[in-house]
Amino acid sequence: HPPTHLATMDEALRGVGANELAFLAGLKPGSDAYSTIPQLDNSAEPLFRGTIKEFATEWPAHAEEMRNVAKKCEKCGKSCATILPFCNGCDNDLENAPEEYTDNVCMGFVYGIEKWDRGALTLSLRSEDEKVL
């Protein structure tokens, strides 16, 4: 069982879309400083059915922009920015870490790609009108 304060935090945050920082700051549903924005229905279909890698294969002119270069931490396996001297997952030294390519998820959203290696590419749509999405 988690410690009491963590169980209380999990219970307070369940289903309200907040994180532990909101809990630790003392925000509570119903207070003036706390608000939730309902998610709008978004039934838009992907423009490209498949993965980011499949998109890059089908559209080779876009292949380079569909990937990022990252350093892979040899201790925990996390992909980190190439400019980081230490892993932001476990603080391991990245000086000699091997570089790898990772999917550019942001560009996956730009091109309306259905998924990447880890699952579906979906957004929570909170507000939309004629001028703003």
Coordinates of C-alpha atoms in Angstrom, one line a residue:
H1 CA 0.0 0.0 0.0
P2 CA 1.2 3.5 -0.8
P3 CA 2.0 5.9 2.1
T4 CA -1.2 7.7 3.4
H5 CA -0.3 11.1 1.9
L6 CA 0.1 9.5 -1.6
A7 CA -3.1 7.5 -1.3
T8 CA -4.9 10.8 -0.3
M9 CA -3.3 12.6 -3.2
D10 CA -4.3 9.9 -5.7
E11 CA -7.8 9.9 -4.4
A12 CA -8.1 13.7 -4.6
L13 CA -6.7 13.8 -8.2
R14 CA -8.6 10.8 -9.6
G15 CA -10.7 12.0 -12.5
V16 CA -10.2 15.7 -12.2
G17 CA -7.3 16.1 -14.6
A18 CA -4.9 17.6 -12.0
N19 CA -1.4 16.4 -11.1
E20 CA 0.5 16.1 -7.9
L21 CA 1.7 19.8 -8.1
A22 CA -1.9 21.0 -7.9
F23 CA -2.4 18.8 -4.9
L24 CA 0.8 19.9 -3.1
A25 CA -0.2 23.6 -3.8
G26 CA -3.5 23.0 -2.0
L27 CA -5.8 23.4 -5.0
K28 CA -9.1 21.7 -4.5
P29 CA -12.1 21.2 -6.8
G30 CA -14.6 24.0 -6.3
S31 CA -12.0 26.7 -5.2
D32 CA -11.7 29.9 -7.2
A33 CA -8.1 29.0 -8.3
Y34 CA -9.1 25.5 -9.5
S35 CA -10.9 24.9 -12.8
T36 CA -11.3 22.1 -15.2
I37 CA -12.0 22.4 -18.9
P38 CA -14.1 19.7 -20.4
Q39 CA -12.8 17.8 -23.3
L40 CA -14.6 18.4 -26.6
D41 CA -15.6 15.5 -28.9
N42 CA -13.0 15.1 -31.6
S43 CA -14.0 12.5 -34.1
A44 CA -11.4 13.5 -36.7
E45 CA -9.8 10.7 -38.6
P46 CA -6.0 10.5 -39.2
L47 CA -4.8 11.8 -42.5
F48 CA -2.3 8.9 -42.7
R49 CA -3.1 5.4 -41.5
G50 CA 0.1 3.9 -40.1
T51 CA 3.1 4.8 -38.1
I52 CA 5.6 7.6 -38.3
K53 CA 8.2 5.2 -39.7
E54 CA 5.7 4.0 -42.4
F55 CA 4.9 7.7 -43.3
A56 CA 8.7 8.4 -43.7
T57 CA 9.1 5.4 -45.9
E58 CA 6.1 6.3 -48.1
W59 CA 7.1 10.0 -48.2
P60 CA 11.0 9.9 -48.3
A61 CA 11.2 13.7 -48.9
H62 CA 10.0 14.0 -45.3
A63 CA 12.0 11.2 -43.8
E64 CA 14.6 13.5 -42.1
E65 CA 12.1 15.7 -40.4
M66 CA 10.2 12.6 -39.0
R67 CA 13.1 11.7 -36.7
N68 CA 15.1 13.2 -33.8
V69 CA 18.6 12.5 -32.8
A70 CA 18.9 11.6 -29.1
K71 CA 21.4 10.1 -26.7
K72 CA 20.3 6.8 -25.2
C73 CA 21.2 6.4 -21.5
E74 CA 23.1 3.2 -21.0
K75 CA 21.9 2.8 -17.4
C76 CA 18.1 3.3 -17.7
G77 CA 17.5 3.3 -21.5
K78 CA 15.8 6.7 -21.6
S79 CA 16.3 8.8 -24.8
C80 CA 17.7 12.2 -23.9
A81 CA 18.5 15.4 -25.8
T82 CA 21.9 15.4 -27.3
I83 CA 22.9 18.5 -25.4
L84 CA 22.3 17.1 -22.0
P85 CA 25.4 16.1 -20.0
F86 CA 23.4 13.8 -17.7
C87 CA 20.3 11.7 -18.1
N88 CA 17.2 13.5 -17.0
G89 CA 15.8 10.1 -15.9
C90 CA 18.5 8.7 -13.7
D91 CA 21.3 11.3 -13.7
N92 CA 23.7 9.0 -15.4
D93 CA 26.7 10.6 -17.3
L94 CA 25.8 10.8 -21.0
E95 CA 29.2 11.9 -22.3
N96 CA 29.8 8.6 -24.1
A97 CA 26.2 7.6 -24.6
P98 CA 25.4 6.3 -28.1
E99 CA 23.2 8.5 -30.3
E100 CA 20.0 7.0 -31.8
Y101 CA 17.1 8.2 -33.8
T102 CA 13.6 8.5 -32.3
D103 CA 10.2 9.3 -33.8
N104 CA 9.5 13.0 -34.1
V105 CA 6.0 12.9 -32.4
C106 CA 5.4 16.6 -32.9
M107 CA 5.7 16.2 -36.7
G108 CA 3.4 13.1 -36.4
F109 CA 0.7 15.5 -35.2
V110 CA 1.5 18.0 -37.9
Y111 CA 0.9 15.5 -40.6
G112 CA -2.0 13.8 -39.0
I113 CA -0.3 10.4 -38.6
E114 CA -2.3 7.7 -36.8
K115 CA 0.3 6.3 -34.5
W116 CA 3.9 5.8 -33.5
D117 CA 5.8 2.8 -32.0
R118 CA 4.3 3.4 -28.5
G119 CA 0.6 3.8 -29.5
A120 CA -1.9 6.2 -31.0
L121 CA -1.2 9.9 -31.6
T122 CA -4.2 11.7 -30.1
L123 CA -4.8 15.1 -28.7
S124 CA -7.3 16.2 -26.0
L125 CA -9.3 19.0 -27.7
R126 CA -10.3 21.5 -25.0
S127 CA -11.4 24.5 -27.0
E128 CA -12.3 25.3 -30.6
D129 CA -13.9 28.1 -32.6
E130 CA -13.6 29.6 -36.0
K131 CA -10.3 31.3 -35.1
V132 CA -8.7 28.9 -32.6
L133 CA -8.2 25.2 -32.4

